[in-house]
Amino acid sequence: MKATFLLLACVVLLGLSSGGQADELKKHFYKKLCPQAEDMVQDLVWASVKNNSALPAKLLRLFFHDCFVRGCDASVLLDSTANISAEKDAIPNRSLAGFEVIDQVKAALEKACPGRVSCADIVALAARDSVSFQFQKPLWEVKTGRRDGNVSLASEALADIPSPGANFTRLVQQFASKNLDVEDLVVLSGAHTIGVGHNPSLNATHAA
Ligand code: HEM
Ligand SMILES: *[C@@H]1O[C@H](CO)[C@@H](O)[C@H](O)[C@H]1NC(C)=O
Ligand SMILES: *[C@@H]1O[C@H](CO)[C@@H](O)[C@H](O)[C@H]1NC(C)=O
Ligand SMILES: *[C@@H]1O[C@H](CO)[C@@H](O)[C@H](O)[C@H]1NC(C)=O
Ligand SMILES: *[C@@H]1O[C@H](CO)[C@@H](O)[C@H](O)[C@H]1NC(C)=O
Ligand SMILES: *[C@@H]1O[C@H](CO)[C@@H](O)[C@H](O)[C@H]1NC(C)=O
Ligand SMILES: CC(=O)N[C@H]1CO[C@H](CO)[C@@H](O)[C@@H]1O
């Protein structure tokens, strides 16, 4: 298994049993491990968003694409290797962005508290903090304690991320497979009130 999956500077070495998610997410998981973690994420994310108002939508979508494949485990951040095509390289990754913000926050946190704060929590906090900045109010609570995964497969992203052509039945099925109901589907789809979309299918219609 070694050398099969390239980790993007994101292994978190807590004294916890390292398998998968921590038992339960909680408020302020890092209170003792790295007390400044959540403030640092907020400060750095806000500085980035001030400079680039397109980022909140990018970071929100990145979080969604992370969570829909193998849970919220930062698997979306992993790069492909010679023989493994990672989630990033799946078709629905088109126009995913904001990776550099996550990398920058992770680098700062590694300096402050080496090996403590998971990339998965940074992705979750960055989504919340960036969108909250855009709306100038705190929007939702983020519990922490996610552990980073080390498996990232393009084939799974292709299977799990809903396609823009999916019908309602299919969307309901795909959300149900992640333990989300129809109300969740409707509410979360509200995320599309921010951001930029592309419609590549229009081009196909007009192709010569
Ligand atoms: C219900 C199934 C969903 C489908 C089929 C879908 C599909 C898409 C597509 C096709 C785009 C345009 C991508 C592009 O720019 O090329 C997009 C953008 C976006 N999606 Fe979704 N999405 C879904 C659910 C979600 C959820 C649950 C969230 C977050 C809670 C989300 C957040 C976003 C955001 C913020 C953008 C704009 C990104 C930007 O500005 O670059 N989407 N989505
Ligand atoms: C991936 O994580 C699992 C569970 O924590 C671990 O057993 C395995 O050795 C890891 N694989 C690599 C390539 O790091
Ligand atoms: C601000 O954004 C520009 C382009 O989007 C980028 O080149 C520059 O490095 C950013 N500055 C900071 C401080 O992030
Ligand atoms: C991927 O390549 C590495 C080294 O090139 C090799 O050790 C590994 O067995 C390969 N894995 C798979 C699943 O083919
Ligand atoms: C919805 O999509 C599914 C899977 O893609 C397909 O099997 C089904 O026939 C579609 N239903 C309708 C009503 O188009
Ligand atoms: C679609 O067409 C527009 C305008 O001609 C072009 O700028 C864009 O790159 C095309 N997109 C794709 C995916 O081909
Ligand atoms: C953001 C990102 O990682 N995009 C990649 C998506 O996948 C294509 C190949 O299918 C890569 O070329 C992009 O770099």
XYZ file of C-alpha atoms and ligand atoms in Angstrom:
335
model
C 0.000 0.000 0.000
C 2.852 2.391 0.645
C 3.678 4.872 -2.055
C 0.244 4.278 -3.522
C -1.327 7.408 -2.182
C 0.475 10.679 -2.094
C -0.427 12.759 0.869
C -0.370 16.463 0.351
C 1.320 17.507 3.574
C -1.823 16.557 5.339
C -1.160 13.650 7.617
C -2.360 14.513 11.058
C -0.495 12.742 13.780
C -2.577 13.048 16.860
C -2.132 10.720 19.754
C -5.580 9.376 18.898
C -6.040 5.999 17.340
C -5.494 7.131 13.807
C -8.263 5.239 12.050
C -10.762 7.467 10.258
C -12.905 10.051 12.006
C -12.566 10.886 15.666
C -15.389 9.265 17.591
C -17.453 12.372 17.707
C -17.127 15.900 16.473
C -17.366 18.527 19.137
C -17.253 22.243 19.693
C -13.716 23.550 20.027
C -11.975 20.194 19.608
C -8.652 22.074 19.482
C -9.175 24.059 22.700
C -6.269 22.270 24.373
C -4.420 20.893 21.336
C -4.095 24.209 19.529
C -6.163 26.946 21.166
C -5.549 29.517 18.439
C -6.505 27.162 15.580
C -10.001 28.408 14.806
C -9.049 32.083 15.079
C -6.093 31.550 12.792
C -8.269 29.855 10.183
C -10.722 32.746 10.347
C -8.061 35.456 10.108
C -6.290 33.867 7.159
C -9.477 33.005 5.315
C -10.858 36.504 5.794
C -7.638 38.032 4.497
C -7.907 35.885 1.378
C -11.588 36.641 0.839
C -11.001 40.383 1.227
C -8.643 40.087 -1.683
C -10.811 37.752 -3.767
C -14.585 37.840 -3.498
C -14.961 34.691 -5.645
C -13.478 32.556 -2.867
C -16.483 31.927 -0.585
C -18.286 29.989 -3.327
C -15.109 28.089 -4.177
C -14.455 27.077 -0.580
C -18.082 26.119 0.025
C -18.119 23.879 -3.039
C -14.760 22.384 -2.125
C -16.250 21.357 1.228
C -19.237 19.756 -0.495
C -17.040 17.833 -2.917
C -14.846 16.701 -0.041
C -17.737 15.492 2.106
C -19.592 13.648 -0.633
C -16.679 11.301 -1.255
C -15.588 9.205 1.745
C -16.934 11.756 4.217
C -15.341 15.073 5.163
C -11.782 13.750 5.265
C -9.858 16.168 3.022
C -9.520 13.427 0.393
C -10.350 16.077 -2.204
C -6.972 17.690 -1.502
C -4.840 14.678 -2.371
C -2.930 14.664 -5.626
C -2.924 11.849 -8.128
C 0.092 9.565 -8.313
C 1.579 7.739 -11.289
C -0.995 4.971 -11.038
C -3.812 6.434 -8.958
C -6.139 9.067 -10.332
C -7.327 11.117 -7.332
C -10.674 12.869 -6.751
C -9.159 16.128 -7.937
C -8.771 14.676 -11.388
C -12.340 13.479 -11.744
C -14.583 15.268 -14.224
C -16.734 17.009 -11.568
C -13.588 18.644 -10.208
C -13.699 21.097 -13.087
C -13.495 24.575 -11.670
C -12.850 23.396 -8.126
C -10.634 26.051 -6.599
C -9.414 27.562 -3.377
C -6.828 24.848 -2.737
C -4.140 27.486 -2.201
C -6.087 28.996 0.696
C -6.323 25.621 2.442
C -2.606 25.023 1.820
C -1.725 28.424 3.240
C -3.809 27.912 6.388
C -2.415 24.408 6.865
C 1.142 25.719 6.548
C 0.505 28.398 9.183
C -1.100 25.878 11.543
C 1.765 23.434 11.089
C 4.093 26.186 12.296
C 1.889 27.073 15.248
C 0.846 23.559 16.293
C 2.659 20.877 14.319
C 0.630 17.785 13.523
C -2.495 18.880 15.358
C -5.104 20.359 13.090
C -6.583 18.244 10.327
C -6.975 19.490 6.783
C -10.536 18.170 6.922
C -11.369 20.616 9.734
C -9.629 23.435 7.884
C -11.795 22.781 4.812
C -14.938 22.766 6.988
C -14.001 25.943 8.887
C -12.826 27.757 5.755
C -16.160 27.115 4.038
C -18.042 28.591 6.978
C -15.671 31.497 7.599
C -15.458 32.572 3.959
C -19.220 32.549 3.419
C -19.785 34.275 6.767
C -17.418 37.021 5.686
C -19.338 37.512 2.477
C -22.607 37.906 4.392
C -20.984 39.814 7.255
C -22.497 37.595 9.932
C -21.766 34.291 11.613
C -23.716 31.649 9.696
C -23.354 28.157 11.104
C -21.557 26.302 13.828
C -18.730 23.980 12.840
C -17.820 21.190 15.206
C -14.284 19.895 14.824
C -12.321 16.689 15.254
C -12.344 15.335 11.682
C -9.416 13.102 10.769
C -7.757 13.194 7.361
C -8.076 10.252 5.024
C -5.350 8.881 2.831
C -7.422 7.449 0.002
C -8.629 9.557 -2.909
C -10.057 7.998 -6.058
C -11.365 9.814 -9.108
C -13.747 6.916 -9.771
C -15.472 7.528 -6.430
C -15.828 11.248 -7.078
C -17.404 10.466 -10.418
C -19.864 8.072 -8.782
C -20.721 10.142 -5.689
C -20.799 13.773 -6.815
C -24.202 14.483 -8.370
C -24.038 15.270 -12.055
C -25.588 18.508 -13.356
C -27.745 16.257 -15.593
C -29.114 14.206 -12.697
C -32.901 14.137 -12.353
C -34.719 14.608 -9.041
C -35.018 10.865 -8.383
C -31.307 10.433 -8.853
C -30.432 13.433 -6.647
C -32.677 12.129 -3.878
C -30.946 8.727 -4.173
C -27.465 10.195 -4.081
C -28.256 12.365 -1.066
C -29.938 9.421 0.695
C -26.755 7.405 0.236
C -25.027 10.095 2.339
C -27.765 10.004 4.962
C -29.271 13.246 3.718
C -32.998 13.643 3.091
C -35.011 15.684 0.610
C -35.060 18.685 2.912
C -31.256 18.555 3.106
C -31.127 18.363 -0.694
C -33.276 21.474 -1.046
C -31.537 23.462 1.679
C -28.031 22.578 0.531
C -28.902 23.374 -3.071
C -29.424 26.905 -1.787
C -25.629 27.091 -1.855
C -26.045 27.953 -5.522
C -27.255 31.427 -4.618
C -23.564 32.357 -4.543
C -20.804 31.726 -7.014
C -20.165 31.424 -10.693
C -21.496 28.684 -12.952
C -20.536 27.494 -16.372
C -22.721 25.630 -18.806
C -20.441 23.658 -21.093
C -23.453 21.828 -22.569
C -24.461 25.047 -24.353
C -21.259 24.782 -26.326
C -22.091 21.258 -27.435
C -25.403 22.498 -28.871
C -23.630 25.094 -30.938
C -20.620 23.001 -31.886
C -19.803 23.148 -35.560
C -27.574 18.856 -5.577
C -26.607 18.462 -6.374
C -25.618 19.433 -6.954
C -25.305 19.554 -8.259
C -25.844 18.718 -9.411
C -24.356 20.639 -8.356
C -23.782 21.063 -9.516
C -23.012 22.195 -9.653
C -22.459 22.679 -10.896
C -22.617 21.998 -12.248
C -21.792 23.816 -10.620
C -21.036 24.701 -11.621
C -19.614 24.248 -11.652
C -18.791 25.050 -12.648
O -18.518 26.219 -12.380
O -18.403 24.480 -13.662
C -21.916 24.076 -9.218
C -21.389 25.158 -8.578
C -21.444 25.351 -7.236
N -21.937 24.464 -6.303
Fe -23.046 22.831 -6.702
N -24.113 21.154 -7.122
C -24.862 20.443 -6.223
C -24.891 20.608 -4.849
C -24.148 21.557 -4.176
C -24.040 21.642 -2.736
C -24.712 20.664 -1.768
C -23.249 22.705 -2.465
C -22.790 23.245 -1.130
C -23.510 23.160 -0.017
C -22.866 23.298 -3.727
C -22.105 24.428 -3.873
C -21.787 25.010 -5.077
C -21.203 26.338 -5.199
C -20.917 27.300 -4.051
C -20.975 26.547 -6.555
C -20.319 27.775 -7.207
C -18.844 27.534 -7.302
C -18.055 28.688 -7.917
O -18.481 29.843 -7.848
O -16.986 28.402 -8.459
N -23.398 22.562 -4.741
N -22.664 23.064 -8.639
C -3.969 4.994 5.516
O -4.673 5.038 6.744
C -4.907 3.765 7.309
C -5.820 3.960 8.499
O -5.395 5.009 9.295
C -3.558 3.131 7.655
O -3.782 1.836 8.198
C -2.731 3.006 6.403
O -1.452 2.531 6.717
C -2.589 4.356 5.719
N -1.945 4.165 4.424
C -0.972 4.959 3.988
C -0.472 4.665 2.604
O -0.525 5.878 4.641
C -4.592 38.841 -4.091
O -5.125 38.294 -5.285
C -4.253 38.339 -6.383
C -4.981 37.824 -7.621
O -6.214 37.258 -7.335
C -3.011 37.509 -6.079
O -2.108 37.569 -7.153
C -2.357 38.041 -4.808
O -1.278 37.195 -4.452
C -3.346 38.080 -3.678
N -2.760 38.711 -2.506
C -2.850 38.176 -1.295
C -2.248 38.954 -0.178
O -3.380 37.091 -1.075
C 1.622 2.032 -8.047
O 2.965 2.265 -8.365
C 3.856 1.987 -7.298
C 5.259 2.457 -7.694
O 5.306 2.859 -9.011
C 3.801 0.492 -6.966
O 4.670 0.215 -5.901
C 2.381 0.143 -6.585
O 2.269 -1.257 -6.372
C 1.404 0.562 -7.668
N 0.054 0.347 -7.154
C -0.928 -0.168 -7.883
C -2.262 -0.281 -7.199
O -0.774 -0.516 -9.028
C -33.738 9.508 -13.614
O -32.389 9.105 -13.723
C -32.219 7.714 -13.480
C -30.727 7.416 -13.386
O -29.941 8.285 -14.135
C -32.914 6.934 -14.574
O -32.728 5.535 -14.394
C -34.392 7.272 -14.532
O -35.075 6.635 -15.619
C -34.612 8.774 -14.616
N -36.021 9.065 -14.335
C -36.747 9.883 -15.067
C -38.164 10.095 -14.608
O -36.290 10.430 -16.060
C -17.754 27.660 -24.496
O -17.825 28.767 -25.365
C -17.285 29.961 -24.809
C -17.570 31.094 -25.796
O -17.357 30.699 -27.117
C -15.785 29.750 -24.578
O -15.228 30.927 -24.016
C -15.626 28.591 -23.592
O -14.260 28.322 -23.391
C -16.304 27.341 -24.124
N -16.272 26.315 -23.102
C -15.972 25.045 -23.373
C -16.005 24.111 -22.214
O -15.684 24.648 -24.488
C -8.428 21.739 -9.677
C -7.904 20.500 -10.301
O -7.236 19.716 -9.650
N -8.222 20.298 -11.568
C -7.818 19.110 -12.310
C -9.048 18.376 -12.777
O -8.715 17.283 -13.578
C -7.984 17.603 -14.742
C -7.754 16.313 -15.515
O -8.952 15.631 -15.677
C -6.672 18.277 -14.355
O -5.988 18.677 -15.552
C -6.961 19.505 -13.511
O -5.763 20.074 -13.059
